[in-house]
């Protein structure tokens, strides 16, 4: 998730582009750049934040320009990989947000035709494809170029010979801020609100020609009208897309995050998942290392890998591994970390490497420290996560671990195809659940009045119960504990009273019957009971005080839906208690000390 901008109008573009980029840095901030139109295209770009770039820029007079602030997915953050990217002639510059899944084959073809590539990015194929098709009409050349591209994109294109910018959108957001004798383009509303509150939202397949005087939009070659909306938000509200907190915004981003997480990894025709990290042949077992929420994701990963790949998987807290005598043989050690900066996980990976183990890091932040320790990297593509409480990164980690298990799965083709189909429809199921958030908010109203709570589950959903307890602890300050449902009778039953609510995940798998027995034991001790259960489960409905209905899903993937439901439960409980949700006390987004 990057931030792209464009300006065409009567004022100097440079300061407007820089300011708009600053407004979009919550979308990505590892490198940035601008391109200003003149007799030649002037490009300035570098690693780091916009204000750093601003300091080194000479004043350039131009009324037309584009800009970009990056969240690297393809190619590490570097000056050469930063956007904008040029074609061979230097007359065409492009900024892009999204992922081009067939960039490798397009690049090979274009190199074969004599085009010179400078960067490692997927984006750079776009200016070269436009150059290949340019015959004086930029919009036509852009339309022709996009015909070859698979994947998600929003782009802004500038050409030395055109007084207009050409923009296009497919799955990645793009808006046009309509001004008086000027127009602005951006990935999101905060970038234009300093200049206008009238915004056009482009739709998939739209190509726009934007000049000082106006905007023309086409879709499949036909002129289309797009409504102008008046934006009622201030800048901060807009950065949260109107959500009250970044956490709620990030929870609602998860259907897109899941799609992005498997984009380019699933070869639909052969029903093959290829992560490009080689064979599994040399290992006797796998060790997953992580902290906090990432540790619970690892635990779900253990279930998926052992079920599909039939290889033993150990899961350890990185902070403990560093002082344990864990026996490692031909072990593949995988470190899971959203930030890539968690000191315990970095130290654990270094230790494992020192013990002669092959290492892989599953990370969200590109080029973070962990990527310089592990031999191989797998990015989860959740985009920047601003709220301290991890939500979308957790779900992206789960999907990436499912892909890892599927890529080495020893199952028949039919089972593989069925699981891949289920994975593809997962974003819709998550959206279905998000559409019912009001009902979960209702449950939070009753939970908010308690100071203690238990989360229980069995099997693959036990780590999700622990994650649910962690989320509630982190942001609502309720002392919540996650516990294996079968363990309650071995002690915690002593704490169950009408003042200790229990949140139980009733999964639609072989643990259901025993879990329902546990619900009866919990109710016998008069604890308020909130259950997460599959739509229509009457037995649970009779037992629980409140039920959060979960759409029917392949049991292996149920941790994603149960995880999202518990994120919402924690969020609305914390809101009910008036807690500072995005910046909870005593916590940091990445813990860089042991
Ligand atoms: C989760 O909401 C917390 N922010 C915290 O537990 C976090 O998961 C933990 O610090 C690990 O962070 P990492 O994934 O960046 O390594």
PDB file of N, CA and C in Angstrom, residues 488-489 491-500 502 517-528:
ATOM      1  N   UNK A 488      -9.854 -26.023  31.802  1.00  0.00           N
ATOM      2  CA  UNK A 488     -10.582 -25.230  32.809  1.00  0.00           C
ATOM      3  C   UNK A 488     -10.814 -26.037  34.091  1.00  0.00           C
ATOM      4  N   UNK A 489     -11.162 -27.305  33.915  1.00  0.00           N
ATOM      5  CA  UNK A 489     -11.498 -28.128  35.087  1.00  0.00           C
ATOM      6  C   UNK A 489     -10.250 -28.465  35.905  1.00  0.00           C
ATOM      7  N   UNK A 491      -8.281 -26.274  37.159  1.00  0.00           N
ATOM      8  CA  UNK A 491      -7.867 -25.132  37.989  1.00  0.00           C
ATOM      9  C   UNK A 491      -8.733 -23.890  37.816  1.00  0.00           C
ATOM     10  N   UNK A 492      -8.759 -23.324  36.589  1.00  0.00           N
ATOM     11  CA  UNK A 492      -9.445 -22.019  36.409  1.00  0.00           C
ATOM     12  C   UNK A 492     -10.919 -22.036  36.787  1.00  0.00           C
ATOM     13  N   UNK A 493     -11.545 -23.192  36.808  1.00  0.00           N
ATOM     14  CA  UNK A 493     -12.952 -23.263  37.242  1.00  0.00           C
ATOM     15  C   UNK A 493     -13.129 -22.533  38.574  1.00  0.00           C
ATOM     16  N   UNK A 494     -12.063 -22.526  39.378  1.00  0.00           N
ATOM     17  CA  UNK A 494     -12.140 -21.884  40.702  1.00  0.00           C
ATOM     18  C   UNK A 494     -12.430 -20.385  40.563  1.00  0.00           C
ATOM     19  N   UNK A 495     -12.082 -19.825  39.397  1.00  0.00           N
ATOM     20  CA  UNK A 495     -12.276 -18.368  39.213  1.00  0.00           C
ATOM     21  C   UNK A 495     -13.609 -18.044  38.560  1.00  0.00           C
ATOM     22  N   UNK A 496     -14.318 -19.050  38.089  1.00  0.00           N
ATOM     23  CA  UNK A 496     -15.548 -18.758  37.347  1.00  0.00           C
ATOM     24  C   UNK A 496     -16.693 -18.410  38.286  1.00  0.00           C
ATOM     25  N   UNK A 497     -17.183 -17.176  38.129  1.00  0.00           N
ATOM     26  CA  UNK A 497     -18.343 -16.703  38.896  1.00  0.00           C
ATOM     27  C   UNK A 497     -19.199 -15.878  37.943  1.00  0.00           C
ATOM     28  N   UNK A 498     -20.273 -15.311  38.478  1.00  0.00           N
ATOM     29  CA  UNK A 498     -21.130 -14.465  37.613  1.00  0.00           C
ATOM     30  C   UNK A 498     -20.395 -13.180  37.234  1.00  0.00           C
ATOM     31  N   UNK A 499     -19.208 -12.962  37.829  1.00  0.00           N
ATOM     32  CA  UNK A 499     -18.413 -11.762  37.519  1.00  0.00           C
ATOM     33  C   UNK A 499     -17.271 -12.043  36.555  1.00  0.00           C
ATOM     34  N   UNK A 500     -17.183 -13.280  36.087  1.00  0.00           N
ATOM     35  CA  UNK A 500     -16.078 -13.634  35.179  1.00  0.00           C
ATOM     36  C   UNK A 500     -16.636 -14.151  33.857  1.00  0.00           C
ATOM     37  N   UNK A 502     -16.974 -15.568  30.100  1.00  0.00           N
ATOM     38  CA  UNK A 502     -16.159 -16.468  29.274  1.00  0.00           C
ATOM     39  C   UNK A 502     -16.555 -16.269  27.816  1.00  0.00           C
ATOM     40  N   UNK A 517     -19.789 -29.452  25.642  1.00  0.00           N
ATOM     41  CA  UNK A 517     -19.823 -29.969  27.020  1.00  0.00           C
ATOM     42  C   UNK A 517     -19.170 -28.955  27.963  1.00  0.00           C
ATOM     43  N   UNK A 518     -18.051 -28.379  27.519  1.00  0.00           N
ATOM     44  CA  UNK A 518     -17.386 -27.373  28.356  1.00  0.00           C
ATOM     45  C   UNK A 518     -18.286 -26.164  28.582  1.00  0.00           C
ATOM     46  N   UNK A 519     -19.067 -25.789  27.549  1.00  0.00           N
ATOM     47  CA  UNK A 519     -19.964 -24.644  27.717  1.00  0.00           C
ATOM     48  C   UNK A 519     -20.963 -24.918  28.842  1.00  0.00           C
ATOM     49  N   UNK A 520     -21.448 -26.171  28.897  1.00  0.00           N
ATOM     50  CA  UNK A 520     -22.419 -26.528  29.943  1.00  0.00           C
ATOM     51  C   UNK A 520     -21.756 -26.398  31.320  1.00  0.00           C
ATOM     52  N   UNK A 521     -20.474 -26.835  31.405  1.00  0.00           N
ATOM     53  CA  UNK A 521     -19.756 -26.744  32.689  1.00  0.00           C
ATOM     54  C   UNK A 521     -19.581 -25.271  33.092  1.00  0.00           C
ATOM     55  N   UNK A 522     -19.328 -24.407  32.100  1.00  0.00           N
ATOM     56  CA  UNK A 522     -19.131 -22.971  32.376  1.00  0.00           C
ATOM     57  C   UNK A 522     -20.445 -22.353  32.857  1.00  0.00           C
ATOM     58  N   UNK A 523     -21.537 -22.711  32.169  1.00  0.00           N
ATOM     59  CA  UNK A 523     -22.837 -22.149  32.557  1.00  0.00           C
ATOM     60  C   UNK A 523     -23.245 -22.636  33.947  1.00  0.00           C
ATOM     61  N   UNK A 524     -22.804 -23.858  34.274  1.00  0.00           N
ATOM     62  CA  UNK A 524     -23.135 -24.399  35.612  1.00  0.00           C
ATOM     63  C   UNK A 524     -22.508 -23.552  36.711  1.00  0.00           C
ATOM     64  N   UNK A 525     -21.474 -22.786  36.340  1.00  0.00           N
ATOM     65  CA  UNK A 525     -20.823 -21.921  37.338  1.00  0.00           C
ATOM     66  C   UNK A 525     -21.264 -20.464  37.160  1.00  0.00           C
ATOM     67  N   UNK A 526     -22.403 -20.287  36.386  1.00  0.00           N
ATOM     68  CA  UNK A 526     -23.066 -18.976  36.244  1.00  0.00           C
ATOM     69  C   UNK A 526     -22.201 -17.889  35.605  1.00  0.00           C
ATOM     70  N   UNK A 527     -21.133 -18.267  34.936  1.00  0.00           N
ATOM     71  CA  UNK A 527     -20.357 -17.244  34.214  1.00  0.00           C
ATOM     72  C   UNK A 527     -21.135 -16.757  33.010  1.00  0.00           C
ATOM     73  N   UNK A 528     -21.160 -15.412  32.765  1.00  0.00           N
ATOM     74  CA  UNK A 528     -21.765 -14.913  31.523  1.00  0.00           C
ATOM     75  C   UNK A 528     -21.003 -15.519  30.349  1.00  0.00           C
TER      76      UNK A 528
END
